[in-house]
Short mmCIF file of C-alpha atoms and ligand atoms in Angstrom, two decimals:
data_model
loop_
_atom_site.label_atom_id
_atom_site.label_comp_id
_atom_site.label_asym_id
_atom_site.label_seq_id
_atom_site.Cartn_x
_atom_site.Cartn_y
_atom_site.Cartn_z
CA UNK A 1 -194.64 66.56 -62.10
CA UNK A 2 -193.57 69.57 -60.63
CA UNK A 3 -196.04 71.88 -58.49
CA UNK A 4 -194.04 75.15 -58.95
CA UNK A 5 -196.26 78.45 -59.11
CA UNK A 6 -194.33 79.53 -62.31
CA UNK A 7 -193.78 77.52 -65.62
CA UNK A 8 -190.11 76.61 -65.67
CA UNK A 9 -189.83 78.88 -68.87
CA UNK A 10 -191.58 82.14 -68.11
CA UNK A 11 -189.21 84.87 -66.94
CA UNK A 12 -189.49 85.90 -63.33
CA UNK A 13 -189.14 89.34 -62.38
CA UNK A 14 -190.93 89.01 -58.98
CA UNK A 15 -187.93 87.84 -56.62
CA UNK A 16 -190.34 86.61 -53.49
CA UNK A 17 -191.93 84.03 -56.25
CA UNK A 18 -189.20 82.90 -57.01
CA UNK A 19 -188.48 82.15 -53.74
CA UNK A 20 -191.60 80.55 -53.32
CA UNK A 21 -191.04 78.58 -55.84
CA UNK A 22 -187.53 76.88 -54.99
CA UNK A 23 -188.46 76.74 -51.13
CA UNK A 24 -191.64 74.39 -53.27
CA UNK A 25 -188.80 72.46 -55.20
CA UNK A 26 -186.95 71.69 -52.30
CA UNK A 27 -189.50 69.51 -50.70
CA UNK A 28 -190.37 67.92 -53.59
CA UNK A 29 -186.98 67.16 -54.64
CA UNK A 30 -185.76 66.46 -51.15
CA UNK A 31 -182.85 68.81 -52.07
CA UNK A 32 -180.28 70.70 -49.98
CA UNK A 33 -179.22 74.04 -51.38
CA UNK A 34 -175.49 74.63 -50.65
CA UNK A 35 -173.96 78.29 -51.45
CA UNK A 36 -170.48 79.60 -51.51
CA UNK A 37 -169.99 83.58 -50.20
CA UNK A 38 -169.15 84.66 -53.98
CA UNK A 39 -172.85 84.10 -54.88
CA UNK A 40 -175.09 86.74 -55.71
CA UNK A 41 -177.14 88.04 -52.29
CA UNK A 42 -180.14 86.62 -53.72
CA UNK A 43 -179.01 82.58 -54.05
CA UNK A 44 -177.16 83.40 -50.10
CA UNK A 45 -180.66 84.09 -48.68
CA UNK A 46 -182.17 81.11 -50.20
CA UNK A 47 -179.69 78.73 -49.15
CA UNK A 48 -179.69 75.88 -46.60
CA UNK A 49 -175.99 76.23 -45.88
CA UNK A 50 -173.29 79.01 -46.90
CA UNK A 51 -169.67 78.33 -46.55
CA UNK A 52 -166.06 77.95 -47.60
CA UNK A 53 -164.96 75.26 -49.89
CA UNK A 54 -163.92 73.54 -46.67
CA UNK A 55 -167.32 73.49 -44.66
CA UNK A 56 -169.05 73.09 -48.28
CA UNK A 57 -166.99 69.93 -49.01
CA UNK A 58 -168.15 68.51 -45.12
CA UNK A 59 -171.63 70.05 -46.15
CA UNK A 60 -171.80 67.49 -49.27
CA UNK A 61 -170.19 64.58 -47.69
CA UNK A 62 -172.81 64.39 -44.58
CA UNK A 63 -176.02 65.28 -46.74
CA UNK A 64 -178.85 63.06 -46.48
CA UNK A 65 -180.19 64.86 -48.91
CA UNK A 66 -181.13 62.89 -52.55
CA UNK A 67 -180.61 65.94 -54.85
CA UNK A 68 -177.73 68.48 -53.76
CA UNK A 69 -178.10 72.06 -55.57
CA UNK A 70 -174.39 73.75 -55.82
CA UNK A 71 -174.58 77.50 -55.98
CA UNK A 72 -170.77 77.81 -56.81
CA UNK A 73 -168.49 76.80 -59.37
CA UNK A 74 -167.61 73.86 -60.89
CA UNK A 75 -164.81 72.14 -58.93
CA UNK A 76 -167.04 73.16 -55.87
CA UNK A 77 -169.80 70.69 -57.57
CA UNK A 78 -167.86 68.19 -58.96
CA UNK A 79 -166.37 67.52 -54.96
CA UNK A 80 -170.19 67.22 -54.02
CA UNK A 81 -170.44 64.34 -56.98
CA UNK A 82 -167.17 63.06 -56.23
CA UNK A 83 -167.83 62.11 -52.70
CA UNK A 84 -171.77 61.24 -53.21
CA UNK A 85 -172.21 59.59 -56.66
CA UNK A 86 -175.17 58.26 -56.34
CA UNK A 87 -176.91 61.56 -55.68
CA UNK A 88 -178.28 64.40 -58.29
CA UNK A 89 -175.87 67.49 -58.29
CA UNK A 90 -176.90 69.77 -59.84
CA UNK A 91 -175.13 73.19 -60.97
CA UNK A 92 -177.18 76.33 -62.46
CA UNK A 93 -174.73 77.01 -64.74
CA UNK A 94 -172.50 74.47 -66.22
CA UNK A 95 -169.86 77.02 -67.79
CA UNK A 96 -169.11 78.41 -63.96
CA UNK A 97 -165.59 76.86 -64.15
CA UNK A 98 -162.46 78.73 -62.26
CA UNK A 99 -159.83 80.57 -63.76
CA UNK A 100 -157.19 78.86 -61.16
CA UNK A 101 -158.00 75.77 -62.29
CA UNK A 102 -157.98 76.27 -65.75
CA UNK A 103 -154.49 77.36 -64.82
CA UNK A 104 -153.60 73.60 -64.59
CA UNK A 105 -154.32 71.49 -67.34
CA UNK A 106 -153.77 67.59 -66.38
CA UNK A 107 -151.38 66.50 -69.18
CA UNK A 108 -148.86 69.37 -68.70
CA UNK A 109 -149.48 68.22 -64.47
CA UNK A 110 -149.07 64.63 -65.05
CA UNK A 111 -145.43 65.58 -66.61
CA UNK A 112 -144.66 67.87 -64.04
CA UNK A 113 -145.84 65.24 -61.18
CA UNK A 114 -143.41 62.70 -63.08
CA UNK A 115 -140.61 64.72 -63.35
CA UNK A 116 -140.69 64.44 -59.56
CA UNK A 117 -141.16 61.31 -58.78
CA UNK A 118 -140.32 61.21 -55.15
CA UNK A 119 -142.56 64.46 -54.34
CA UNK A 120 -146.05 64.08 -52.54
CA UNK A 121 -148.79 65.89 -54.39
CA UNK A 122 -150.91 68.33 -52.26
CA UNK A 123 -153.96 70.16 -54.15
CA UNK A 124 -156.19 73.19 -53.37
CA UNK A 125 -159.44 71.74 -54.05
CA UNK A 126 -159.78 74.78 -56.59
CA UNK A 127 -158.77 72.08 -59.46
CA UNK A 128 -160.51 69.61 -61.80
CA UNK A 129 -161.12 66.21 -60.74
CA UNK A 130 -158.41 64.80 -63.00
CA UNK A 131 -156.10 66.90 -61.35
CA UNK A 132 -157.89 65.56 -57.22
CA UNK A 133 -157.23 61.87 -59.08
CA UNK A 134 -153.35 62.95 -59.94
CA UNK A 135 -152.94 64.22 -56.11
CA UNK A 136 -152.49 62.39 -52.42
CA UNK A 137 -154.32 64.96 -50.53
CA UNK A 138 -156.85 68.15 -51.43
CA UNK A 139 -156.48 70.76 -49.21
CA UNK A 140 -158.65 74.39 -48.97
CA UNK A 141 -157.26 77.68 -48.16
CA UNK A 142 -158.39 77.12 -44.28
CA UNK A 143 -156.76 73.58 -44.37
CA UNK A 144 -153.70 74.16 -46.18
CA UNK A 145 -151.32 75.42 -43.33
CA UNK A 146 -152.83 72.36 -40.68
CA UNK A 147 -152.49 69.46 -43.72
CA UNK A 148 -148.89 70.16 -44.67
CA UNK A 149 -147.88 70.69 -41.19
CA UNK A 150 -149.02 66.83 -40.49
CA UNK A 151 -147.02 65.62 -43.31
CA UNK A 152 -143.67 64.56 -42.06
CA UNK A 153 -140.49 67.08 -42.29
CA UNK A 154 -138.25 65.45 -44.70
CA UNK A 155 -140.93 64.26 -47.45
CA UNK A 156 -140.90 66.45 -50.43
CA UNK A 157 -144.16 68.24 -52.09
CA UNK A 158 -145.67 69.38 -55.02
CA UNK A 159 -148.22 71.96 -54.10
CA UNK A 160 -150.55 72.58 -57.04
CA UNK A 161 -151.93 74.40 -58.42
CA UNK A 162 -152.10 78.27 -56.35
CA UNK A 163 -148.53 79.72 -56.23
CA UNK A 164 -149.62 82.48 -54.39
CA UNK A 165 -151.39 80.08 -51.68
CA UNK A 166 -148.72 78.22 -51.81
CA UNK A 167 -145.82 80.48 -51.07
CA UNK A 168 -148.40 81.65 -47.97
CA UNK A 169 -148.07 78.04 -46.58
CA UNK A 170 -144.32 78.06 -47.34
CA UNK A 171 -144.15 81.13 -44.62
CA UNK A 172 -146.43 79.63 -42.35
CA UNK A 173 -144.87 76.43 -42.30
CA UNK A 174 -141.01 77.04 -43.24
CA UNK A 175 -141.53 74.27 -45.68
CA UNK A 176 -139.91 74.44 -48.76
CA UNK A 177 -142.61 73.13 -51.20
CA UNK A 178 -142.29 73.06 -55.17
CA UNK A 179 -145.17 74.75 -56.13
CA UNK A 180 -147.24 75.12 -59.59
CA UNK A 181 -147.59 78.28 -61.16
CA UNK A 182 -151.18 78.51 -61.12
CA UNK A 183 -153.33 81.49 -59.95
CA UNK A 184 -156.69 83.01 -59.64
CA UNK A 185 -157.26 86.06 -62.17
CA UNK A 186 -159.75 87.87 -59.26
CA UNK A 187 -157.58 87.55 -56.69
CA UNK A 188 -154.65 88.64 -58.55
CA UNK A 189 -156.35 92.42 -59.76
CA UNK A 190 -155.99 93.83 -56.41
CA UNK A 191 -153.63 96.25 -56.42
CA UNK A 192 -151.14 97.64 -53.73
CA UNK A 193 -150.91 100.97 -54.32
CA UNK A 194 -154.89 101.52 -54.31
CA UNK A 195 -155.06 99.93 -51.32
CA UNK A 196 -152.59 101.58 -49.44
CA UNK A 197 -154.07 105.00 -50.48
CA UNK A 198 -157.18 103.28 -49.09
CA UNK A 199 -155.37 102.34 -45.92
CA UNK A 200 -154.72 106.58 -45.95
CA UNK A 201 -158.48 107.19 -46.42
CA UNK A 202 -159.52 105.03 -43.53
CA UNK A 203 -156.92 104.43 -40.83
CA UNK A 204 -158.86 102.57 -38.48
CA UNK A 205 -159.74 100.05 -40.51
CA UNK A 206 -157.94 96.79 -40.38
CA UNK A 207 -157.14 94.85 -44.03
CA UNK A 208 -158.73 90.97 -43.54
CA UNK A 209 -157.19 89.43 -47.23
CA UNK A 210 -157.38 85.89 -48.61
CA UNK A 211 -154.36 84.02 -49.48
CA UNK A 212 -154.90 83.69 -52.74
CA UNK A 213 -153.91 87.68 -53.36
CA UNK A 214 -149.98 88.23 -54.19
CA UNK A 215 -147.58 88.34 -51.57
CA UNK A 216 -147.47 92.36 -51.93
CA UNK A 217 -151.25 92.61 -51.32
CA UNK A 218 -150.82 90.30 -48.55
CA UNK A 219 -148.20 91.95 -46.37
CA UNK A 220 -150.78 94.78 -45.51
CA UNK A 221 -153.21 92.46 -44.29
CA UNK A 222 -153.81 91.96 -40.48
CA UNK A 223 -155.44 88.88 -41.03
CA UNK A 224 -155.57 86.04 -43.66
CA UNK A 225 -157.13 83.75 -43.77
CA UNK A 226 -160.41 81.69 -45.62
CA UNK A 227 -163.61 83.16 -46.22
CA UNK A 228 -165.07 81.25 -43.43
CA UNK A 229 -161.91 82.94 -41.53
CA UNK A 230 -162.59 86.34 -42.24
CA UNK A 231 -165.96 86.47 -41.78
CA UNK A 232 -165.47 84.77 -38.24
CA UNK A 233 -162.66 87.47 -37.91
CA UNK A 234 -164.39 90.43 -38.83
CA UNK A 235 -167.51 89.61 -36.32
CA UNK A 236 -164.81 89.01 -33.48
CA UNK A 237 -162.78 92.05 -34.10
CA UNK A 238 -163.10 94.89 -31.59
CA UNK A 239 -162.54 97.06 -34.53
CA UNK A 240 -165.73 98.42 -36.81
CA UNK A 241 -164.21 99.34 -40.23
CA UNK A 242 -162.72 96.77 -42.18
CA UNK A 243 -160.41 96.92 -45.57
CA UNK A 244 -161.98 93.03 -47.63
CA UNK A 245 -159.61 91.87 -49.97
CA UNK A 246 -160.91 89.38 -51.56
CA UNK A 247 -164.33 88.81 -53.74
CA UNK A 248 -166.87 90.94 -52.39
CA UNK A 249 -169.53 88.89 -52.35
CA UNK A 250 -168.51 87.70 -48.78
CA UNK A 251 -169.48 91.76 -47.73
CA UNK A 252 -173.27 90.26 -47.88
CA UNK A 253 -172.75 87.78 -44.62
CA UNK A 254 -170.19 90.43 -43.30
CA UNK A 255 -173.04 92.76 -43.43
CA UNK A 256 -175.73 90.42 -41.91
CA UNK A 257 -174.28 89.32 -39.39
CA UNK A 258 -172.60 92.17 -37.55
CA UNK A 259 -174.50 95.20 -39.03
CA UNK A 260 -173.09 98.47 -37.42
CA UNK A 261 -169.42 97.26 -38.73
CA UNK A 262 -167.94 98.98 -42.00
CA UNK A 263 -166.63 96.69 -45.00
CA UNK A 264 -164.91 98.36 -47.69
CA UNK A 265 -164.05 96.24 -50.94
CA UNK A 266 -160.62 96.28 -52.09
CA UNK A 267 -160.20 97.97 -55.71
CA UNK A 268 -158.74 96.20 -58.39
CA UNK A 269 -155.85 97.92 -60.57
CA UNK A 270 -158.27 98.86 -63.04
CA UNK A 271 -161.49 100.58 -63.13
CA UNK A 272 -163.42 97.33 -63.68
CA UNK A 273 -165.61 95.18 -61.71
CA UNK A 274 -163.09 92.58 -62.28
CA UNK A 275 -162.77 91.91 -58.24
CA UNK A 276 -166.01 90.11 -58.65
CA UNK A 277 -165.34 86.38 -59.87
CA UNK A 278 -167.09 85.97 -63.64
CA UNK A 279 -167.53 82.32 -63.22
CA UNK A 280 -169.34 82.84 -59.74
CA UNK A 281 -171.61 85.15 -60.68
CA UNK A 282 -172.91 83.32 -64.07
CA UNK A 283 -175.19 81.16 -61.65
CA UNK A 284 -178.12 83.50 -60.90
CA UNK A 285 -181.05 82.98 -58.57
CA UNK A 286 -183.62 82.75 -61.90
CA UNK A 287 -181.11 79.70 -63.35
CA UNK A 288 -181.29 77.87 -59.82
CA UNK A 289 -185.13 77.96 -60.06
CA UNK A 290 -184.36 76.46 -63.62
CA UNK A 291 -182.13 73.58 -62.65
CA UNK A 292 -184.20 72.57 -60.08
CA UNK A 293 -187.09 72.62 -62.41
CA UNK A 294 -185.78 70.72 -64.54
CA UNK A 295 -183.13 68.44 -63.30
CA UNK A 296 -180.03 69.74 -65.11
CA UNK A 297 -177.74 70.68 -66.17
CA UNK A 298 -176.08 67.82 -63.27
CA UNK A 299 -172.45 66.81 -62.81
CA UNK A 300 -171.60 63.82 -64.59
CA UNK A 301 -167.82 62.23 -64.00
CA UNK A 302 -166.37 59.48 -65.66
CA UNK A 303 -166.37 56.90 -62.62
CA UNK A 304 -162.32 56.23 -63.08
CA UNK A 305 -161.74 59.28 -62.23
CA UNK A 306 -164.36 59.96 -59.20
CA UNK A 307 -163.63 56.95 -57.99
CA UNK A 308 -159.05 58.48 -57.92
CA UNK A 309 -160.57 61.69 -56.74
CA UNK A 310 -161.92 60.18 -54.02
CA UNK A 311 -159.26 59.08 -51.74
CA UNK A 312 -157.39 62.49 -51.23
CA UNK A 313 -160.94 64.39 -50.42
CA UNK A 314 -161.35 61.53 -47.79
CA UNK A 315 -157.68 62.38 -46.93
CA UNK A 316 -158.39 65.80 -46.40
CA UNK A 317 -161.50 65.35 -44.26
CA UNK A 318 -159.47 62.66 -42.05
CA UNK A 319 -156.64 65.06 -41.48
CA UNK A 320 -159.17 68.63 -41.06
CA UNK A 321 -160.82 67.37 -37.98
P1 13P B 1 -162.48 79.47 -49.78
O1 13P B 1 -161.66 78.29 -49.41
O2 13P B 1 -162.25 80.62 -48.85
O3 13P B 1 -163.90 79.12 -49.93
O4 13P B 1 -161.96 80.00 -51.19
C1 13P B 1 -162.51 79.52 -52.37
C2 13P B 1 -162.17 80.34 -53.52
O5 13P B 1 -162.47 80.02 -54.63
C3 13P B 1 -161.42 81.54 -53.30
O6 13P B 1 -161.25 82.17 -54.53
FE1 SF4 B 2 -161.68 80.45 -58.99
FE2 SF4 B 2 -160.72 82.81 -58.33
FE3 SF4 B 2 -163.32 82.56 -58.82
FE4 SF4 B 2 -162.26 81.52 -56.58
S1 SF4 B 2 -162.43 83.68 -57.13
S2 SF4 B 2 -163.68 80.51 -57.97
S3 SF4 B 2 -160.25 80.87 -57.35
S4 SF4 B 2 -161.65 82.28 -60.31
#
């Protein structure tokens, strides 16, 4: 059935094969390969389109595609299936879940949700689908600031489920929003103090930090913003050295695009590689040869719930334009 080069189970050292061979399972599958900037080098160069969870999200909802290939973790995938149903997502590795969202288990949401009942629920879109079908709009770390700002003044909101995300929109917008204490276990290693004594080791550069890092991370940065956002700010910037404080996969696009600039990762408090996100990186390029080989592992949502998840994503895409 399939006229790949390489038998689905042999291992591939050769990269350029297996480049071959998924640029081969792309035609035949009609399939659009859609990457977030966390992936490994490798699955960036092979993609068709690279973004934030934002431009990923408008990626999957335009796609004429019939099979959609989701280099990125699950809640990234399950948005894809959410908003095209009928279509084959597919994920290489079905255990590449999110530590933020695992930080928000529905049950213990649903109670918090009803114990205030006159509150409007915004969600970062890092969150299951249960969690999309509990909320009344899904917002994305470039979104975020622009959705709440359109809600009017004197409604009340649950943000859910980023804390640190949500205490930046609470500056940027003055709003006072009750938020839940979720967070991301990546963005949360960076430490201060190392990267102030970076700061001392290169002066020049300017810090560019996502706003998922803690406030005191995120009081040194001169820009926040998405990863869309600082890659778009680091190729605009007059300046050449730049301080990333967020997961370093990004560096990769950083680097292609405006070569003769300087990106340093941020260290995390430990000496660990633990600024790299463990759930990103389990999809490798060899497993998204596999999936599209052989048609799996694919996101499969009970339709009650795709069908509640639905209506906030459209929300969000309504109010992001
Ligand atoms: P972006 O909205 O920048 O893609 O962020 C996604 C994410 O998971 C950050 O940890
Ligand atoms: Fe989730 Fe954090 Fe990984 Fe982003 S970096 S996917 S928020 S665990």
């Amino acid at each position: 059935m399939f006229t790949t080069t390489l038998s689905p189970t042999a291992s591939h050292s050769p990269a350029l094969d297996l480049f071959e061979a998924i640029e081969a399972l792309k035609q035949e599958l009609n399939a659009v390969i859609l990457a977030h900037y966390y992936q490994e080098p490798d699955i960036q160069d092979v993609a068709d389109y690279i973004g934030d969870s934002l431009g990923l999200s408008q990626r999957a909802a335009d796609t004429d595609a019939d099979v959609i290939v989701f280099a990125g973790v699950h809640f990234m995938a399950e948005t894809a299936k959410i908003l095209n149903p009928n279509k084959l997502v597919l994920l290489p590795d079905l255990a590449a879940g999110c530590s933020l969202a695992d930080t928000c288990p529905p049950a213990e949401f649903a109670a918090f949700k009803a114990a205030h009942p006159d509150h409007l629920v915004v969600s970062y879109i890092n969150c299951s689908a249960a969690i999309k079908a509990m909320s009344d709009i899904i917002c994305t770390s470039s979104n975020a600031v622009k959705i709440v700002q359109q809600i009017p003044a004197d409604q009340p909101i649950i943000f859910a489920p980023d804390r640190n995300l949500g205490r930046y929109v609470m500056a940027q917008t003055g709003r006072d929003l009750v938020l839940w204490q979720g967070s991301c276990m990546v963005h949360e290693t960076f430490s201060e103090k190392k990267l102030v004594q970076l700061q001392m080791e290169y002066p020049h550069a300017e810090v560019v930090a996502h706003p998922e890092c803690e406030e005191s991370v995120l009081r040194h940065a001169h820009f926040i913003g998405s990863t869309t956002a600082l890659l778009n700010y680091v190729q605009n910037s007059h300046r050449t050295q730049f301080i990333v404080v967020t997961e370093p996969g990004i560096i990769h696009q950083m680097e292609k695009q405006v070569p003769h600039k300087l990106f340093i990762p941020a260290p995390p408090l430990a000496n660990c590689a633990c600024n790299e996100c463990p759930h990103m990186r389990l999809n490798t390029l060899e497993k998204l040869y596999q999936a599209m080989a052989h048609r799996q592992p694919e996101i499969i949502l009970p339709e009650d719930i795709r069908a509640a998840a639905l209506a906030p994503i459209q929300r969000m895409l309504a109010m992001s334009r």
